[in-house]
Amino acid sequence: MKKRIICTISIFVLVVALCSGCSGNPFKITDSFASYYAENKEEAGSDLEGMAADLAVVSDSEATDPNYQSNDYADLLINDSANEIVQSYHCFDKLYPASITKVMTALLTLEHGNMDDEITLKHDINLTEDGAVISTLTKGDTVTVSQVFHTMLIKSANDCAVILAEYVAGSEAKFIDMMNERARELGATHTHFVNPNGLHNNDHYTTAYDLYLIFKEAVKHEEFVDTVSSKDYTMTYTTAKKTQINEYMQSTNYYLLNEFPVPEGVVMYGGKTGTTSMAKSCLILMTKNKKGERFFSVVLGAETKEALYSSMTRLLEKTTN
């Protein structure tokens, strides 16, 4: 009983802190909700799980409606070294993540797969969304997990996310279950995935804060950081007729391509972009400043690419102060 009371008080303190952060005021993260929930869920049971759901919607009273979807822009800047949120705006609103979804697909691939494994495609990957980016891979091609992994993150190829999902779990449906389970384990309590790539679905959503939790876990893997920091890549694979194909691609991160300048004093470690007509333009990044402090920054729902990078640049400039 004593443990349950302590859990309740601790969560209340965290909720109050996070509410102040959503108004744009800096606050200290007094505890990691992901680890806190993992350590205390057995003692607190469903009470703590319910509070976790409440925590994810404290920024807007309308968000208590399970069908609520915010159309608002959101951003979040966290000084990970100081364990401090520098700026947040609508950080708990449910929004569409587009291809930032692929960070979770990458994480599960790293946790359950082997980069040296070979995959032979048993079928073509058919995607119905107009304009969806895909690779040149087709049925019968043989390619390594590493090649598909890089193409998914660098080119943001949607078919590659499906290929990895089937490789890891045996089917896309089973992989989606893994995605949602892993999100809950990380404390991403206001996230729901229905596909491994982020192509639009009204029931596929997350928050800026949840994306931070997932991304922070992914960057623990050197392979992930190396990949998202690459400005280009060439995927090499073999067709069913034993012909070797090389597919060259460039990163979708315009900072890496120098199409938008990185603010002076900021070291860019890369991240993941996302764009659909409903999600608009999205980006999550890991950077460091000259002091060596590590930052995570998220922008969701920007109207245009120019607006996205202008907003993100303003966040990055705050890391050099």
Coordinates of C-alpha atoms in Angstrom, one line a residue:
M1 CA 0.0 0.0 0.0
K2 CA 2.8 2.3 0.9
K3 CA 4.5 1.7 -2.5
R4 CA 1.2 2.5 -4.3
I5 CA 0.9 5.9 -2.5
I6 CA 4.5 6.7 -3.4
C7 CA 3.8 5.8 -7.0
T8 CA 0.7 8.0 -7.1
I9 CA 2.5 11.0 -5.6
S10 CA 5.5 10.7 -7.9
I11 CA 3.3 10.5 -11.0
F12 CA 1.3 13.5 -9.8
V13 CA 4.6 15.5 -9.5
L14 CA 5.7 14.4 -13.0
V15 CA 2.3 15.4 -14.5
V16 CA 2.5 18.9 -13.0
A17 CA 6.0 19.3 -14.3
L18 CA 5.1 18.1 -17.8
C19 CA 2.0 20.4 -17.9
S20 CA 4.2 23.4 -17.2
G21 CA 6.5 22.2 -20.1
C22 CA 3.7 22.1 -22.5
S23 CA 3.0 25.8 -22.0
G24 CA 6.6 26.4 -23.2
N25 CA 8.2 26.9 -19.8
P26 CA 11.5 25.0 -19.3
F27 CA 11.4 22.3 -16.6
K28 CA 13.5 19.5 -15.2
I29 CA 12.5 15.9 -15.9
T30 CA 12.5 14.6 -12.3
D31 CA 12.3 10.9 -13.4
S32 CA 12.2 8.9 -16.6
F33 CA 8.6 7.8 -17.0
A34 CA 9.6 4.8 -19.1
S35 CA 11.9 3.3 -16.4
Y36 CA 9.7 4.5 -13.6
Y37 CA 6.7 2.6 -15.1
A38 CA 8.7 -0.5 -15.8
E39 CA 10.0 -0.6 -12.2
N40 CA 6.6 0.1 -10.5
K41 CA 3.9 -1.2 -12.7
E42 CA 3.5 -4.5 -10.7
E43 CA 3.0 -2.6 -7.5
A44 CA 0.8 0.1 -8.9
G45 CA -1.0 -2.1 -11.4
S46 CA -3.8 -0.6 -13.5
D47 CA -3.8 2.7 -11.5
L48 CA -0.4 3.6 -12.8
E49 CA -1.2 2.5 -16.3
G50 CA -4.3 4.7 -16.3
M51 CA -2.2 7.6 -15.1
A52 CA 0.2 6.9 -17.9
A53 CA -2.6 7.4 -20.4
D54 CA -3.7 10.6 -18.7
L55 CA -0.1 11.9 -18.7
A56 CA 0.0 11.6 -22.5
V57 CA -2.9 14.0 -23.0
V58 CA -2.4 16.7 -20.3
S59 CA -1.6 19.4 -22.9
D60 CA -5.2 19.6 -24.2
S61 CA -8.5 18.7 -22.5
E62 CA -10.0 17.7 -25.8
A63 CA -7.4 14.9 -26.0
T64 CA -9.4 12.8 -23.5
D65 CA -11.6 11.9 -26.5
P66 CA -10.0 8.8 -28.0
N67 CA -11.0 10.0 -31.5
Y68 CA -9.3 13.4 -31.0
Q69 CA -6.6 14.4 -33.5
S70 CA -4.9 17.7 -33.2
N71 CA -4.1 19.6 -36.4
D72 CA -1.6 21.8 -34.6
Y73 CA 2.1 22.1 -35.1
A74 CA 4.2 20.7 -32.3
D75 CA 7.8 21.0 -31.3
L76 CA 10.1 19.7 -28.5
L77 CA 13.7 20.4 -27.6
I78 CA 15.4 18.4 -24.9
N79 CA 18.9 18.9 -23.4
D80 CA 19.6 15.3 -22.7
S81 CA 22.8 15.9 -21.0
A82 CA 21.2 18.2 -18.5
N83 CA 18.0 16.2 -18.4
E84 CA 16.0 19.3 -19.1
I85 CA 13.3 20.3 -21.6
V86 CA 14.3 23.6 -23.2
Q87 CA 11.2 24.2 -25.2
S88 CA 7.9 22.3 -25.8
Y89 CA 4.7 23.1 -27.7
H90 CA 1.8 20.7 -27.9
C91 CA 4.3 18.0 -27.1
F92 CA 1.5 15.5 -26.0
D93 CA -0.9 16.1 -28.9
K94 CA -1.7 13.1 -31.0
L95 CA -0.2 13.8 -34.5
Y96 CA 0.7 11.7 -37.5
P97 CA 4.4 10.8 -37.6
A98 CA 4.7 9.9 -41.3
S99 CA 8.1 8.2 -41.9
I100 CA 9.5 9.0 -38.5
T101 CA 7.6 5.7 -37.8
K102 CA 10.6 4.0 -39.3
V103 CA 12.7 4.8 -36.2
M104 CA 10.7 2.1 -34.4
T105 CA 11.0 -0.3 -37.3
A106 CA 14.8 0.3 -37.2
L107 CA 14.9 -0.2 -33.5
L108 CA 13.1 -3.6 -33.6
T109 CA 15.4 -4.7 -36.5
L110 CA 18.4 -3.9 -34.5
E111 CA 17.1 -5.7 -31.4
H112 CA 15.8 -8.8 -33.2
G113 CA 17.7 -9.1 -36.5
N114 CA 21.2 -9.6 -37.8
M115 CA 22.6 -7.1 -40.3
D116 CA 24.5 -9.8 -42.2
D117 CA 21.4 -11.9 -42.9
E118 CA 20.3 -12.2 -46.5
I119 CA 16.7 -11.7 -47.5
T120 CA 15.2 -13.1 -50.8
L121 CA 12.0 -11.3 -51.5
K122 CA 9.1 -13.8 -51.8
H123 CA 6.7 -11.2 -53.3
D124 CA 6.5 -7.6 -54.5
I125 CA 5.7 -5.0 -51.9
N126 CA 2.5 -3.2 -53.2
L127 CA 1.8 0.2 -51.6
T128 CA -1.4 2.1 -52.5
E129 CA -0.5 5.6 -51.3
D130 CA 0.2 8.0 -54.2
G131 CA 3.8 9.2 -54.2
A132 CA 5.1 6.7 -51.7
V133 CA 8.8 6.4 -51.9
I134 CA 10.0 2.9 -52.7
S135 CA 13.3 1.2 -53.6
T136 CA 13.9 -0.7 -56.9
L137 CA 13.7 -4.1 -55.1
T138 CA 11.3 -6.7 -56.6
K139 CA 10.3 -10.3 -56.1
G140 CA 13.2 -12.7 -56.3
D141 CA 15.9 -10.1 -55.4
T142 CA 18.4 -11.1 -52.7
V143 CA 19.7 -8.4 -50.4
T144 CA 21.2 -8.1 -46.9
V145 CA 19.3 -6.8 -43.9
S146 CA 21.9 -4.0 -43.6
Q147 CA 21.3 -2.8 -47.2
V148 CA 17.5 -2.7 -46.6
F149 CA 18.0 -1.0 -43.2
H150 CA 20.1 1.8 -44.8
T151 CA 17.7 2.3 -47.7
M152 CA 14.7 2.5 -45.3
L153 CA 16.4 5.2 -43.2
I154 CA 18.4 7.2 -45.8
K155 CA 16.0 7.1 -48.8
S156 CA 13.0 6.6 -46.6
A157 CA 11.9 3.7 -48.8
N158 CA 8.5 2.5 -47.6
D159 CA 8.7 -1.0 -49.1
C160 CA 12.0 -1.6 -47.2
A161 CA 10.1 -1.0 -43.9
V162 CA 7.7 -3.8 -44.9
I163 CA 10.5 -6.1 -45.9
L164 CA 12.2 -5.6 -42.5
A165 CA 8.9 -6.2 -40.7
E166 CA 8.3 -9.5 -42.5
Y167 CA 12.0 -10.5 -41.9
V168 CA 11.8 -9.8 -38.1
A169 CA 8.3 -11.0 -37.3
G170 CA 7.3 -13.3 -40.1
S171 CA 4.4 -11.0 -41.1
E172 CA 3.6 -7.3 -41.1
A173 CA 0.7 -7.9 -38.7
K174 CA 2.9 -9.6 -36.0
F175 CA 5.5 -6.8 -36.4
I176 CA 2.9 -4.1 -35.8
D177 CA 2.0 -5.9 -32.5
M178 CA 5.7 -5.8 -31.6
M179 CA 5.9 -2.0 -32.5
N180 CA 3.0 -1.2 -30.1
E181 CA 4.3 -3.4 -27.3
R182 CA 7.8 -1.8 -27.6
A183 CA 6.3 1.7 -27.5
R184 CA 4.5 0.8 -24.3
E185 CA 7.7 -0.5 -22.8
L186 CA 9.4 2.8 -23.6
G187 CA 6.7 4.8 -22.0
A188 CA 5.3 6.0 -25.3
T189 CA 1.8 5.7 -24.0
H190 CA 0.0 7.8 -26.5
T191 CA 1.3 6.1 -29.6
H192 CA -0.5 3.6 -31.9
F193 CA 1.1 2.1 -35.0
V194 CA -0.8 0.3 -37.8
N195 CA 2.1 -0.1 -40.3
P196 CA 5.9 -0.1 -40.2
N197 CA 6.5 2.9 -42.5
G198 CA 4.2 5.7 -41.5
L199 CA 2.0 5.9 -44.7
H200 CA -1.2 7.6 -43.7
N201 CA -3.8 5.9 -41.6
N202 CA -6.2 7.8 -39.2
D203 CA -5.4 5.3 -36.5
H204 CA -1.6 5.6 -36.8
Y205 CA -0.5 8.4 -34.5
T206 CA 2.0 9.4 -31.8
T207 CA 3.3 12.5 -30.0
A208 CA 6.4 14.6 -30.1
Y209 CA 7.3 13.4 -26.6
D210 CA 6.7 9.7 -27.5
L211 CA 8.9 10.1 -30.6
Y212 CA 11.7 11.4 -28.4
L213 CA 11.4 8.3 -26.2
I214 CA 11.6 6.0 -29.2
F215 CA 14.4 7.9 -30.9
K216 CA 16.5 8.1 -27.7
E217 CA 16.4 4.3 -27.5
A218 CA 17.3 3.9 -31.1
V219 CA 20.5 6.1 -30.9
K220 CA 21.9 3.7 -28.3
H221 CA 22.8 1.6 -31.4
E222 CA 25.9 2.7 -33.3
E223 CA 24.5 1.2 -36.5
F224 CA 21.5 3.5 -36.3
V225 CA 23.5 6.7 -35.6
D226 CA 25.9 5.9 -38.4
T227 CA 23.0 5.3 -40.8
V228 CA 21.0 8.4 -40.0
S229 CA 24.1 10.6 -40.2
S230 CA 24.9 9.4 -43.8
K231 CA 24.2 11.9 -46.6
D232 CA 24.1 9.3 -49.3
Y233 CA 24.3 5.5 -49.8
T234 CA 24.4 2.9 -52.5
M235 CA 22.3 -0.3 -52.0
T236 CA 23.7 -3.3 -53.8
Y237 CA 21.6 -6.4 -54.4
T238 CA 21.3 -9.4 -56.7
T239 CA 18.3 -10.2 -58.9
A240 CA 16.8 -13.6 -59.5
K241 CA 18.8 -13.7 -62.7
K242 CA 22.0 -13.2 -60.7
T243 CA 22.5 -9.6 -62.0
Q244 CA 24.0 -7.2 -59.5
I245 CA 22.1 -3.9 -59.1
N246 CA 23.4 -0.7 -57.5
E247 CA 20.8 1.8 -56.4
Y248 CA 22.2 5.2 -55.4
M249 CA 20.3 7.5 -53.0
Q250 CA 20.6 10.7 -51.0
S251 CA 19.4 11.4 -47.5
T252 CA 16.0 13.1 -47.1
N253 CA 17.6 15.2 -44.3
Y254 CA 18.3 18.6 -46.0
Y255 CA 20.8 19.6 -43.2
L256 CA 23.0 16.7 -44.3
L257 CA 22.8 17.8 -47.9
N258 CA 23.6 21.4 -47.0
E259 CA 20.4 22.6 -48.5
F260 CA 19.6 24.2 -45.2
P261 CA 22.6 25.5 -43.1
V262 CA 23.2 24.0 -39.7
P263 CA 23.5 26.8 -37.1
E264 CA 27.1 27.6 -36.1
G265 CA 28.2 25.7 -33.0
V266 CA 25.8 22.8 -33.7
V267 CA 27.2 19.3 -34.5
M268 CA 24.6 17.3 -36.5
Y269 CA 24.3 13.6 -35.8
G270 CA 21.4 13.1 -38.0
G271 CA 17.8 12.0 -37.6
K272 CA 14.7 11.0 -39.5
T273 CA 12.3 13.0 -41.7
G274 CA 8.7 12.3 -42.4
T275 CA 6.3 13.7 -45.0
T276 CA 2.7 12.9 -46.0
S277 CA -0.2 15.1 -47.0
M278 CA -1.8 14.6 -43.6
A279 CA 1.3 14.6 -41.4
K280 CA 2.8 17.5 -43.4
S281 CA 6.6 17.9 -42.8
C282 CA 8.2 16.4 -39.8
L283 CA 11.7 15.9 -38.4
I284 CA 13.5 14.5 -35.4
L285 CA 17.2 15.1 -34.8
M286 CA 20.1 14.4 -32.4
T287 CA 22.7 17.1 -32.1
K288 CA 25.5 18.3 -29.8
N289 CA 26.8 21.8 -29.0
K290 CA 30.4 22.9 -28.5
K291 CA 30.2 22.0 -24.8
G292 CA 29.4 18.4 -25.8
E293 CA 25.9 18.5 -24.5
R294 CA 23.5 16.2 -26.4
F295 CA 20.1 17.5 -27.6
F296 CA 17.0 15.9 -29.1
S297 CA 14.7 18.1 -31.2
V298 CA 11.3 17.3 -32.8
V299 CA 9.1 19.3 -35.2
L300 CA 5.8 17.9 -36.4
G301 CA 3.2 19.2 -38.7
A302 CA 5.1 22.0 -40.4
E303 CA 3.2 23.3 -43.5
T304 CA 6.1 23.2 -45.9
K305 CA 9.8 22.0 -46.0
E306 CA 10.9 25.6 -45.6
A307 CA 8.7 26.0 -42.5
L308 CA 10.0 22.8 -41.1
Y309 CA 13.7 23.7 -41.4
S310 CA 13.1 27.2 -40.3
S311 CA 11.4 26.0 -37.2
M312 CA 14.0 23.3 -36.5
T313 CA 16.8 25.8 -37.0
R314 CA 15.3 28.1 -34.4
L315 CA 15.3 25.1 -32.0
L316 CA 18.9 24.3 -32.8
E317 CA 20.0 27.8 -32.2
K318 CA 18.8 27.5 -28.6
T319 CA 21.2 24.7 -28.0
T320 CA 24.2 27.0 -28.5
N321 CA 23.2 29.5 -25.8

